[in-house]
C-alpha cells in the first residue's frame, strides 16, 4: 500500500505516492535527475547520502521518505545559488578536497552542518566533525583544508 | 612569455561537475524500460548445491525473470584469468559466473532476479529456496596449502594454484657466510579495498542489431570489452563499454566480474535495459580483496649492517577463484622488487598461490609491491635491532648510490634512475631525526613509549614494454594510446585509452597538451572511458596512466606540433628548418613577430584552402606508445607514534613522506595522491582487516565491522619531494598513485615496534588494535 507524501526538494515540491519502506535517499534519486546524493553503504556508515532536512544534515539512507513528509530537503544540487557556487563548493575545488568525487556531495553537506554549529572550527574540530563521513581517496587532509578555507570565506561574507 | 602549465597546481577541470552533483556515475543512469537485477549469493563458504526452487520468486510482484546457473551455462562462458604467469605450474580452476553444483565462498552467485524495481528484486531473492549441503571450508592460505586441508577445487591438489620462484645471486653462500641472520613471520592481512562507489553495471542490448552498450564501474573498459566478448559472446565490434564517472577503484575495478556479465545476459534475454548495483555488503563479500600473504623471511647480513641476502617463502591467498590479474600480483609485481632500494645481491623467494574459500584476491593499491617493501623494510629494522645500529644508519649503509642511467638487479629488473640517499637525507633533516631520537630517549625515562619508523622504498610503475608483458604471461599489451585532435577554432579534443577515475588526468593531461602545442588548458577536453570513441588502451592501474598514457599523449601532441610547424612555415613563407615553437607560438627563428598561433594553423589545416604540398588536411595525430622499461619511483617515509602501555592504544603523532615521482605535472594533485595513498597504508597498519571465522563467514562484512580510516584519527601528513627524472619517459615522469601505500604500512609498523622495543615485544600481527598491542605488551612483560 502506497502512502502520499509531499516533500520539497531544493525549493520545489514533489507529491508522490511511496511505499512506506522507501528510503529518503531513493525517493530523492528517483525524482529524475537528482542523483548527486550517493549511496555508498547499507549500514549508515559512509555519509555519502548526507542531505539537509529542514536545514539539518541527515544521512538520507537512514530516514524513510514518509518521515520527510512535509519537510524541505536540500541536496548538493540545491546548494549553489543562482549559478554561484556555495563557498564550501568553491573551497573543495580550490583545496583539491576531492578525487573521485563520490563522497563529495555528502562531505560538503556534512561540512555545512559542521560550520553551522561551529563557524570557526580548528582542524581537530573539523576532523572530529567529519567522522561520520568516509572518503577513501583523499586521506581527508585536503578536505580539512577545504572546510577551514570555507569557514574563512564565510566569515568574510 | 607563455607560462608553462607543466608543474603548475591548477584547479582540477573535473571538479565542477563533482561538487555540484551533476556528475553521472553508473548507478545515476536511467534508461526507458530499465529493470533491475539482484544477485542471490551463497551464505556458505563451501557447500554443494542441490535443488534450487525459484517458483515462489518467479511469482513475486514485479519479477520478470529468475535465472540460475543451469539457465546461464550456455550463454555465459566461465570467467577467464588474464595473467597466466609462466613457469609456475598454474592451475586455473573453472570459475562459472553462476555456481551450479558447488559454492566456494560466501558471496558466490547462485541465482539472479530481474524485477521492475530494485526493492521487488530484493524481495524475490528471499523467496528462492536453495538446498545446500555444507562442506568444510578453509580460509588461511598457509593452512590451505597444508596436508589434509579441505579441497576448494577437486582438481587442484593441495589447493595450489601456482608455485612461482625467483632467485638471483648466491643465496646459499650469503646465508652460509652470514654474520647475522634475522627471521620473521609476517601476516599481510587481507584487506577490503572499499572504493566509495560500489560496483554497478547497466546493460542495454538491441536484440535486432545485436548491439550491446554496457556502462560499468571499470578501470579498464577496453579490457572489459574483450573479456565480455569471451564470456557473453557479444563480439567486440558490437559491444560498447562505457566507464562513466567512476568512484574510485584501487584495483578492485580492474577485474571483470560475473555480476556485469550476468547483467548483460539478462539484458540479452529480456530485451530490456538491466541495471545491477551492488550493495556495500555485497561489495564486501564479492568485490575483490587485497594482500592476504603469510610470509616467512630471513635476511642475511654482516655485523657492520651490510645486507647480503634475502630468503623467503610466501603463501598468497587467491580466494576461491583466480581473478582477472590475480596470479601476477604476488609474483611478478612482488618478488621482482625484493632487491629493493638496496640492490640486495642474493634473493630467493618461493611463492605459493593458494585457493581458499574466500573472496577472490586482486590488485589493491600497490599490488604486490607493498607486501615486498614491507618484508624488506621490516627486516632492515630487525637487523638494526640485532646489531645495535640505528635503522637510519643501516639504510644509509645499504642504499644504492645515486644513478641516472640504470641499475640492474639480481631479479632481472633495470631501475631507470634514482637518488635514494638524498631522499633519506632530506627526510631525516626535515624531520630532525636526531632530535626525535633524543626526545624518544627522554620520554622513555618517564615511561612514555614513542617510536620512530622508517621506510625507504623503490617501486615499479608503468609496466611495459609489451614484449615483457608476453614473457610474464600477461594476456594483453602494456602500451598506451592517445589521439590529439585540433578543431578549426583551435580547441582540442584528446582521446585516451586509459580510464582515470579520480586521479585527475582530465587536468594533468590538458596541462601536458597545452604546453606541447600552445593552447590553454581550458581549451583541451580529455575524453576517456568509452570504447566507441577512445582508442584501444589497457586502462588505469599500476600507476601507469601518466607513466605510459602520458608518454603516448606527449608524443601525439609533438606530432601535432611538428605538423603545425610545417603549416605555419608555409603560411609565413618560411623554411620549416627556420621555424621554432616558442612562447606557445609557431614562429620564424629570430623574428618572433612572424608567428602563427595554434588556432590560426588549426583553421587553415581544417579548411585546407592553402596547404603545403603533400601535407594532408586536418590537424590530428595518434600514437601507440610502448615504453622501453618500467619507471621506478622511490622515496623515504617516517612515522612517529606513541603507544599507551596501559591500553595498547597507538597514537600516530606525525607522518613525513618524501616521494620522488620525477617532474610533477601538477604538484597539488601529486600531494593529494600521496595523502590518499599514505592513509590507505596507515589503515592496514592500524585498523583494517578482513576477518573470516573458521566456517568461512566474513565477520567484517560491513562498514560497521571493518575499520576504515576516518578523519579524526590521522595527523597532518607532511609531504615533500625530490625530483629525479626517468631517463626514458618523454616527460621524465614516473607515477605516484601507489607510492604512499607502498611506503606507509611498514613505516607505521616499524614505528610501533620501535616504541615497544624496550618492553621486549618483537612482533604483533597487523592491524595494531589496542587489544593486540596490549596483549603483546602483557605477554612480553608478563604483566609487569
Ligand atoms: S549511504 Fe552510507 S551512510 Fe547513507
Ligand atoms: S573523493 Fe573519492 S571517496 Fe572521497
XYZ file of N, CA and C in Angstrom, chain B residues 42-228:
561
model
N 25.702 -17.065 -2.133
C 25.806 -18.168 -1.188
C 26.076 -17.661 0.225
N 25.307 -18.166 1.197
C 25.617 -17.831 2.589
C 26.677 -18.785 3.159
N 27.052 -19.786 2.380
C 28.038 -20.777 2.843
C 29.376 -20.534 2.161
N 30.450 -20.809 2.885
C 31.782 -20.663 2.305
C 32.098 -21.822 1.376
N 31.488 -22.955 1.652
C 31.766 -24.137 0.847
C 30.576 -25.070 1.012
N 29.930 -25.397 -0.054
C 28.756 -26.267 0.038
C 28.445 -26.822 -1.335
N 27.803 -27.995 -1.339
C 27.250 -28.445 -2.608
C 25.843 -27.870 -2.716
N 25.448 -27.641 -3.942
C 24.142 -27.034 -4.197
C 23.227 -28.116 -4.745
N 22.107 -28.321 -4.073
C 21.120 -29.294 -4.564
C 20.084 -28.572 -5.409
N 18.835 -28.856 -5.133
C 17.794 -28.216 -5.946
C 17.638 -26.747 -5.570
N 17.310 -25.979 -6.571
C 17.019 -24.558 -6.357
C 15.588 -24.336 -6.808
N 14.742 -23.951 -5.871
C 13.335 -23.736 -6.208
C 13.092 -22.238 -6.383
N 12.834 -21.872 -7.621
C 12.655 -20.444 -7.914
C 11.181 -20.073 -8.117
N 10.283 -21.045 -7.893
C 8.890 -20.789 -8.294
C 8.262 -19.649 -7.501
N 8.530 -19.584 -6.209
C 7.916 -18.504 -5.413
C 8.473 -17.152 -5.854
N 9.758 -17.129 -6.149
C 10.370 -15.867 -6.589
C 9.779 -15.426 -7.926
N 9.602 -16.386 -8.805
C 9.047 -16.041 -10.131
C 7.665 -15.419 -10.020
N 6.917 -15.874 -9.002
C 5.540 -15.387 -8.856
C 5.476 -14.091 -8.051
N 6.600 -13.642 -7.572
C 6.633 -12.454 -6.712
C 6.339 -11.194 -7.543
N 5.679 -10.186 -6.934
C 5.287 -8.999 -7.712
C 6.463 -8.332 -8.417
N 6.246 -7.989 -9.662
C 7.240 -7.217 -10.413
C 8.369 -8.025 -11.006
N 8.414 -9.341 -10.704
C 9.550 -10.135 -11.179
C 9.382 -10.512 -12.650
N 10.414 -10.261 -13.417
C 10.390 -10.623 -14.838
C 11.070 -11.951 -15.102
N 12.117 -12.222 -14.361
C 12.854 -13.454 -14.629
C 13.712 -13.822 -13.430
N 13.920 -15.112 -13.302
C 14.884 -15.637 -12.332
C 15.740 -16.642 -13.089
N 17.040 -16.474 -13.022
C 17.934 -17.412 -13.709
C 18.890 -18.035 -12.707
N 19.131 -19.315 -12.896
C 20.155 -19.995 -12.100
C 21.290 -20.401 -13.053
N 22.306 -21.050 -12.482
C 23.450 -21.448 -13.283
C 23.084 -22.358 -14.447
N 22.018 -23.152 -14.288
C 21.598 -24.026 -15.394
C 21.156 -23.192 -16.597
N 20.499 -22.075 -16.282
C 19.994 -21.221 -17.367
C 21.109 -20.469 -18.072
N 22.177 -20.186 -17.332
C 23.217 -19.327 -17.913
C 24.410 -20.114 -18.444
N 24.427 -21.423 -18.223
C 25.664 -22.148 -18.553
C 25.957 -22.120 -20.057
N 24.942 -21.996 -20.896
C 25.217 -21.863 -22.330
C 25.575 -20.433 -22.708
N 24.874 -19.489 -22.132
C 25.034 -18.089 -22.532
C 26.222 -17.400 -21.897
N 26.750 -17.952 -20.819
C 27.882 -17.331 -20.140
C 29.015 -18.336 -19.974
N 30.102 -18.066 -20.660
C 31.287 -18.916 -20.513
C 31.944 -18.631 -19.160
N 32.790 -19.554 -18.681
C 33.460 -19.308 -17.393
C 34.315 -18.043 -17.446
N 34.563 -17.483 -16.287
C 35.370 -16.265 -16.176
C 36.820 -16.581 -16.511
N 37.418 -15.810 -17.429
C 38.813 -16.072 -17.774
C 39.782 -15.444 -16.772
N 40.952 -16.052 -16.649
C 42.036 -15.434 -15.904
C 42.995 -14.874 -16.954
N 43.438 -13.642 -16.777
C 44.183 -12.983 -17.842
C 45.651 -12.727 -17.500
N 46.115 -13.293 -16.394
C 47.557 -13.181 -16.140
C 48.071 -14.590 -15.844
N 48.495 -15.240 -16.924
C 48.900 -16.647 -16.823
C 50.409 -16.698 -16.604
N 50.802 -16.503 -15.362
C 52.220 -16.438 -15.011
C 52.901 -17.735 -15.444
N 53.953 -17.634 -16.259
C 54.583 -18.846 -16.777
C 55.504 -19.513 -15.752
N 55.902 -20.725 -16.050
C 56.841 -21.487 -15.214
C 56.383 -21.538 -13.757
N 55.088 -21.643 -13.554
C 54.589 -21.607 -12.183
C 53.572 -22.722 -11.933
N 53.453 -23.656 -12.881
C 52.517 -24.755 -12.724
C 51.120 -24.222 -12.390
N 50.705 -23.227 -13.139
C 49.454 -22.522 -12.844
C 48.249 -23.408 -13.118
N 47.345 -23.463 -12.150
C 46.118 -24.232 -12.327
C 44.921 -23.296 -12.201
N 44.356 -22.981 -13.360
C 43.204 -22.071 -13.366
C 41.943 -22.917 -13.208
N 41.361 -22.863 -12.022
C 40.147 -23.647 -11.773
C 38.959 -22.995 -12.465
N 38.008 -23.800 -12.855
C 36.825 -23.260 -13.548
C 36.064 -22.304 -12.639
N 35.753 -21.148 -13.196
C 35.105 -20.068 -12.434
C 33.818 -19.712 -13.166
N 32.713 -20.393 -12.814
C 31.462 -20.098 -13.515
C 30.882 -18.768 -13.038
N 30.161 -18.095 -13.915
C 29.522 -16.835 -13.494
C 28.486 -17.103 -12.402
N 27.687 -18.149 -12.622
C 26.730 -18.558 -11.587
C 27.054 -20.003 -11.230
N 27.257 -20.246 -9.946
C 27.640 -21.582 -9.499
C 26.502 -22.557 -9.777
N 26.855 -23.782 -10.141
C 25.804 -24.761 -10.367
C 25.810 -25.839 -9.288
N 26.920 -26.560 -9.168
C 26.881 -27.656 -8.196
C 27.592 -27.365 -6.883
N 28.535 -26.452 -6.890
C 29.286 -26.164 -5.660
C 29.455 -24.654 -5.509
N 29.296 -24.176 -4.279
C 29.665 -22.783 -3.989
C 30.954 -22.812 -3.182
N 31.819 -21.815 -3.415
C 33.168 -21.881 -2.837
C 33.540 -20.690 -1.976
N 32.680 -19.720 -1.862
C 32.904 -18.651 -0.881
C 31.582 -17.976 -0.580
N 31.528 -17.314 0.551
C 30.324 -16.579 0.911
C 30.234 -15.385 -0.033
N 29.270 -15.433 -0.926
C 29.166 -14.385 -1.936
C 29.140 -14.948 -3.346
N 29.489 -16.221 -3.490
C 29.381 -16.888 -4.793
C 27.914 -16.770 -5.259
N 27.730 -16.434 -6.528
C 26.363 -16.196 -7.012
C 25.680 -17.525 -7.354
N 24.441 -17.682 -6.914
C 23.688 -18.891 -7.269
C 22.460 -18.596 -8.121
N 21.997 -17.357 -8.117
C 20.838 -17.020 -8.958
C 20.757 -15.517 -9.121
N 20.013 -15.107 -10.139
C 19.772 -13.681 -10.341
C 18.282 -13.469 -10.546
N 17.788 -12.382 -9.973
C 16.392 -11.999 -10.160
C 16.367 -10.668 -10.901
N 15.458 -10.568 -11.875
C 15.246 -9.271 -12.521
C 13.805 -8.857 -12.262
N 13.658 -7.621 -11.771
C 12.311 -7.134 -11.448
C 12.175 -5.684 -11.866
N 10.934 -5.209 -11.817
C 10.659 -3.845 -12.263
C 11.368 -2.807 -11.403
N 11.416 -3.059 -10.089
C 12.188 -2.114 -9.283
C 13.097 -2.880 -8.326
N 14.117 -2.216 -7.825
C 15.111 -2.953 -7.032
C 14.542 -3.537 -5.749
N 13.594 -2.850 -5.125
C 13.005 -3.396 -3.891
C 12.344 -4.745 -4.194
N 11.644 -4.798 -5.338
C 10.972 -6.059 -5.705
C 11.989 -7.158 -5.993
N 13.090 -6.771 -6.604
C 14.118 -7.773 -6.899
C 14.681 -8.352 -5.598
N 14.939 -7.480 -4.628
C 15.467 -7.993 -3.349
C 14.421 -8.806 -2.594
N 13.161 -8.396 -2.678
C 12.104 -9.195 -2.048
C 12.130 -10.621 -2.594
N 12.261 -10.716 -3.898
C 12.183 -12.027 -4.550
C 13.383 -12.907 -4.187
N 14.535 -12.284 -3.940
C 15.702 -13.094 -3.555
C 15.375 -13.950 -2.340
N 14.614 -13.362 -1.414
C 14.280 -14.077 -0.180
C 13.368 -15.275 -0.443
N 12.785 -15.338 -1.622
C 11.821 -16.404 -1.911
C 12.438 -17.553 -2.714
N 13.730 -17.458 -2.956
C 14.396 -18.568 -3.657
C 14.878 -19.570 -2.609
N 14.518 -20.820 -2.817
C 14.924 -21.850 -1.852
C 16.047 -22.679 -2.446
N 17.181 -22.646 -1.797
C 18.343 -23.401 -2.276
C 18.682 -24.468 -1.243
N 18.895 -25.670 -1.751
C 19.288 -26.769 -0.865
C 20.812 -26.834 -0.833
N 21.402 -26.480 0.287
C 22.861 -26.536 0.400
C 23.253 -27.682 1.304
N 24.354 -28.336 0.988
C 24.969 -29.248 1.943
C 26.342 -28.694 2.257
N 26.482 -28.215 3.481
C 27.720 -27.516 3.832
C 28.904 -28.473 3.828
N 30.033 -27.962 3.368
C 31.294 -28.713 3.357
C 32.293 -27.961 4.239
N 33.340 -28.642 4.698
C 34.350 -27.918 5.469
C 35.046 -26.865 4.609
N 35.386 -25.768 5.237
C 35.978 -24.651 4.496
C 37.371 -24.353 5.042
N 38.174 -23.697 4.228
C 39.498 -23.260 4.671
C 39.704 -21.828 4.189
N 40.232 -20.983 5.068
C 40.353 -19.567 4.725
C 41.779 -19.038 4.817
N 42.632 -19.715 5.586
C 44.009 -19.234 5.739
C 44.897 -19.875 4.677
N 45.637 -19.071 3.906
C 46.397 -19.647 2.799
C 47.463 -20.654 3.239
N 48.123 -20.425 4.349
C 49.155 -21.378 4.780
C 48.509 -22.705 5.190
N 47.363 -22.604 5.853
C 46.661 -23.840 6.235
C 46.118 -24.562 5.008
N 45.603 -23.801 4.077
C 45.015 -24.415 2.876
C 46.064 -25.185 2.080
N 47.324 -24.760 2.197
C 48.395 -25.424 1.456
C 48.887 -26.673 2.180
N 48.430 -26.866 3.404
C 48.926 -27.990 4.204
C 48.198 -29.288 3.912
N 48.731 -30.376 4.469
C 48.108 -31.688 4.276
C 46.731 -31.724 4.934
N 45.821 -32.386 4.255
C 44.512 -32.640 4.855
C 43.578 -31.440 4.866
N 43.966 -30.348 4.269
C 43.065 -29.191 4.241
C 41.891 -29.485 3.310
N 40.730 -28.886 3.602
C 39.611 -29.050 2.667
C 40.040 -28.611 1.268
N 39.552 -29.334 0.258
C 39.914 -29.009 -1.127
C 38.883 -28.049 -1.706
N 39.363 -26.883 -2.138
C 38.450 -25.882 -2.696
C 37.984 -26.338 -4.084
N 38.927 -26.870 -4.864
C 38.593 -27.411 -6.188
C 39.097 -28.851 -6.225
N 38.212 -29.755 -6.600
C 38.569 -31.171 -6.565
C 39.790 -31.454 -7.438
N 39.952 -30.693 -8.506
C 41.032 -31.000 -9.445
C 42.302 -30.189 -9.169
N 42.357 -29.499 -8.049
C 43.570 -28.746 -7.721
C 44.152 -29.283 -6.425
N 45.206 -30.065 -6.563
C 45.799 -30.737 -5.419
C 46.376 -29.733 -4.432
N 46.125 -29.947 -3.191
C 46.630 -29.100 -2.104
C 46.279 -27.629 -2.287
N 45.247 -27.397 -3.041
C 44.779 -26.018 -3.268
C 45.842 -25.128 -3.897
N 46.847 -25.762 -4.488
C 47.952 -24.954 -5.010
C 47.650 -24.431 -6.418
N 47.352 -23.139 -6.472
C 47.049 -22.522 -7.763
C 48.315 -22.354 -8.580
N 49.419 -22.077 -7.906
C 50.705 -21.994 -8.595
C 51.842 -22.022 -7.593
N 52.992 -22.334 -8.090
C 54.225 -22.194 -7.306
C 55.202 -21.449 -8.197
N 55.552 -20.270 -7.761
C 56.423 -19.394 -8.553
C 57.673 -19.122 -7.730
N 58.789 -19.072 -8.376
C 60.022 -18.810 -7.636
C 60.850 -17.786 -8.377
N 61.569 -17.002 -7.622
C 62.506 -16.057 -8.222
C 63.813 -16.196 -7.453
N 64.915 -16.150 -8.168
C 66.188 -16.176 -7.461
C 67.232 -15.444 -8.276
N 68.217 -14.964 -7.562
C 69.314 -14.276 -8.216
C 70.447 -14.148 -7.206
N 71.660 -14.264 -7.670
C 72.804 -14.232 -6.757
C 72.930 -15.556 -6.018
N 73.929 -15.674 -5.196
C 74.184 -16.933 -4.489
C 73.634 -16.852 -3.066
N 72.375 -17.260 -2.942
C 71.699 -17.125 -1.646
C 72.295 -18.081 -0.609
N 72.592 -19.293 -1.052
C 73.138 -20.259 -0.089
C 74.434 -19.733 0.518
N 75.288 -19.188 -0.344
C 76.548 -18.644 0.162
C 76.289 -17.472 1.094
N 75.336 -16.634 0.731
C 75.030 -15.465 1.574
C 74.654 -15.902 2.978
N 73.860 -16.964 3.058
C 73.432 -17.395 4.396
C 74.515 -18.204 5.103
N 75.315 -18.942 4.309
C 76.413 -19.706 4.922
C 77.428 -18.735 5.546
N 77.687 -17.671 4.837
C 78.714 -16.729 5.300
C 78.156 -15.624 6.192
N 76.861 -15.657 6.441
C 76.256 -14.529 7.161
C 76.794 -14.412 8.577
N 77.068 -13.202 8.986
C 77.439 -12.966 10.388
C 76.191 -12.779 11.248
N 75.148 -12.329 10.618
C 73.885 -12.133 11.322
C 72.761 -12.636 10.424
N 71.810 -13.350 11.027
C 70.600 -13.707 10.285
C 69.401 -13.314 11.146
N 68.485 -12.572 10.571
C 67.240 -12.274 11.291
C 66.086 -12.914 10.532
N 65.086 -13.367 11.306
C 63.951 -14.080 10.704
C 62.654 -13.510 11.232
N 61.641 -13.601 10.435
C 60.327 -13.180 10.930
C 59.232 -13.823 10.089
N 58.115 -14.039 10.746
C 56.915 -14.494 10.040
C 55.930 -13.331 10.079
N 55.542 -12.890 8.904
C 54.691 -11.704 8.817
C 53.363 -12.082 8.167
N 52.300 -11.594 8.758
C 50.981 -11.782 8.141
C 50.597 -10.457 7.477
N 50.531 -10.482 6.148
C 49.969 -9.335 5.415
C 48.481 -9.600 5.358
N 47.770 -9.030 6.321
C 46.357 -9.391 6.433
C 45.573 -8.991 5.190
N 44.484 -9.693 5.023
C 43.586 -9.435 3.891
C 42.869 -8.097 4.095
N 42.782 -7.340 3.025
C 42.163 -6.013 3.104
C 40.994 -5.913 2.121
N 40.083 -5.013 2.429
C 38.933 -4.788 1.545
C 39.069 -3.381 0.957
N 39.175 -3.292 -0.374
C 39.539 -2.011 -0.996
C 38.611 -0.839 -0.687
N 37.290 -1.095 -0.685
C 36.379 -0.038 -0.267
C 36.415 1.232 -1.111
N 36.464 1.098 -2.421
C 36.156 2.286 -3.226
C 34.787 2.765 -2.767
N 34.626 4.072 -2.621
C 33.361 4.538 -2.027
C 32.164 4.279 -2.932
N 32.404 4.215 -4.220
C 31.301 3.840 -5.100
C 31.270 2.321 -5.219
N 30.178 1.697 -4.843
C 30.082 0.249 -5.062
C 30.076 -0.037 -6.575
N 30.284 -1.295 -6.938
C 30.284 -1.616 -8.374
C 28.862 -1.612 -8.910
N 28.752 -1.324 -10.202
C 27.438 -1.290 -10.822
C 27.588 -1.566 -12.310
N 26.510 -2.028 -12.915
C 26.503 -2.259 -14.364
C 25.116 -1.935 -14.894
N 25.090 -1.399 -16.091
C 23.828 -1.177 -16.794
C 24.041 -1.667 -18.217
N 23.230 -2.638 -18.610
C 23.395 -3.227 -19.941
C 22.156 -2.958 -20.776
N 22.398 -2.494 -21.996
C 21.301 -2.279 -22.948
C 21.647 -3.070 -24.204
N 20.748 -3.942 -24.611
C 21.046 -4.816 -25.739
C 19.938 -4.696 -26.772
N 20.332 -4.462 -28.006
C 19.361 -4.380 -29.093
C 19.290 -5.758 -29.738
N 18.177 -6.446 -29.502
C 18.082 -7.825 -29.998
C 18.100 -7.878 -31.518
N 17.660 -6.802 -32.166
C 17.653 -6.802 -33.636
C 19.055 -6.653 -34.208
N 19.793 -5.680 -33.713
C 21.117 -5.421 -34.299
C 22.222 -6.212 -33.617
N 21.944 -6.674 -32.398
C 22.983 -7.363 -31.642
C 23.969 -6.409 -30.976
N 23.598 -5.126 -30.916
C 24.493 -4.143 -30.288
C 24.271 -4.090 -28.780
N 25.373 -4.096 -28.073
C 25.334 -4.008 -26.609
C 26.014 -2.728 -26.174
N 25.388 -2.013 -25.238
C 26.098 -0.951 -24.528
C 26.123 -1.352 -23.062
N 27.311 -1.359 -22.499
C 27.456 -1.732 -21.092
C 28.161 -0.600 -20.363
N 27.421 0.034 -19.457
C 28.039 1.026 -18.576
C 28.522 0.262 -17.332
N 29.723 0.498 -16.945
C 30.262 -0.314 -15.850
C 31.324 0.457 -15.075
N 31.383 0.169 -13.808
C 32.376 0.764 -12.910
C 33.717 0.076 -13.114
N 34.378 0.376 -14.221
C 35.617 -0.332 -14.513
C 36.784 0.635 -14.632
N 37.973 0.151 -14.334
C 39.199 0.919 -14.511
C 39.770 0.732 -15.918
N 39.200 -0.223 -16.685
C 39.784 -0.555 -17.988
C 38.728 -1.063 -18.961
N 37.979 -0.137 -19.558
C 36.865 -0.555 -20.422
C 37.280 -1.384 -21.637
N 38.457 -1.113 -22.203
C 38.840 -1.880 -23.392
C 39.127 -3.338 -23.046
N 39.770 -3.575 -21.916
C 39.982 -4.959 -21.498
C 38.633 -5.623 -21.241
N 37.732 -4.867 -20.634
C 36.415 -5.429 -20.338
C 35.673 -5.795 -21.618
N 35.818 -4.972 -22.648
C 35.146 -5.285 -23.912
C 35.623 -6.632 -24.452
N 36.928 -6.840 -24.357
C 37.480 -8.117 -24.808
C 36.965 -9.271 -23.946
N 37.067 -9.107 -22.626
C 36.631 -10.198 -21.749
C 35.131 -10.452 -21.891
N 34.379 -9.396 -22.105
C 32.941 -9.531 -22.322
C 32.655 -10.380 -23.550
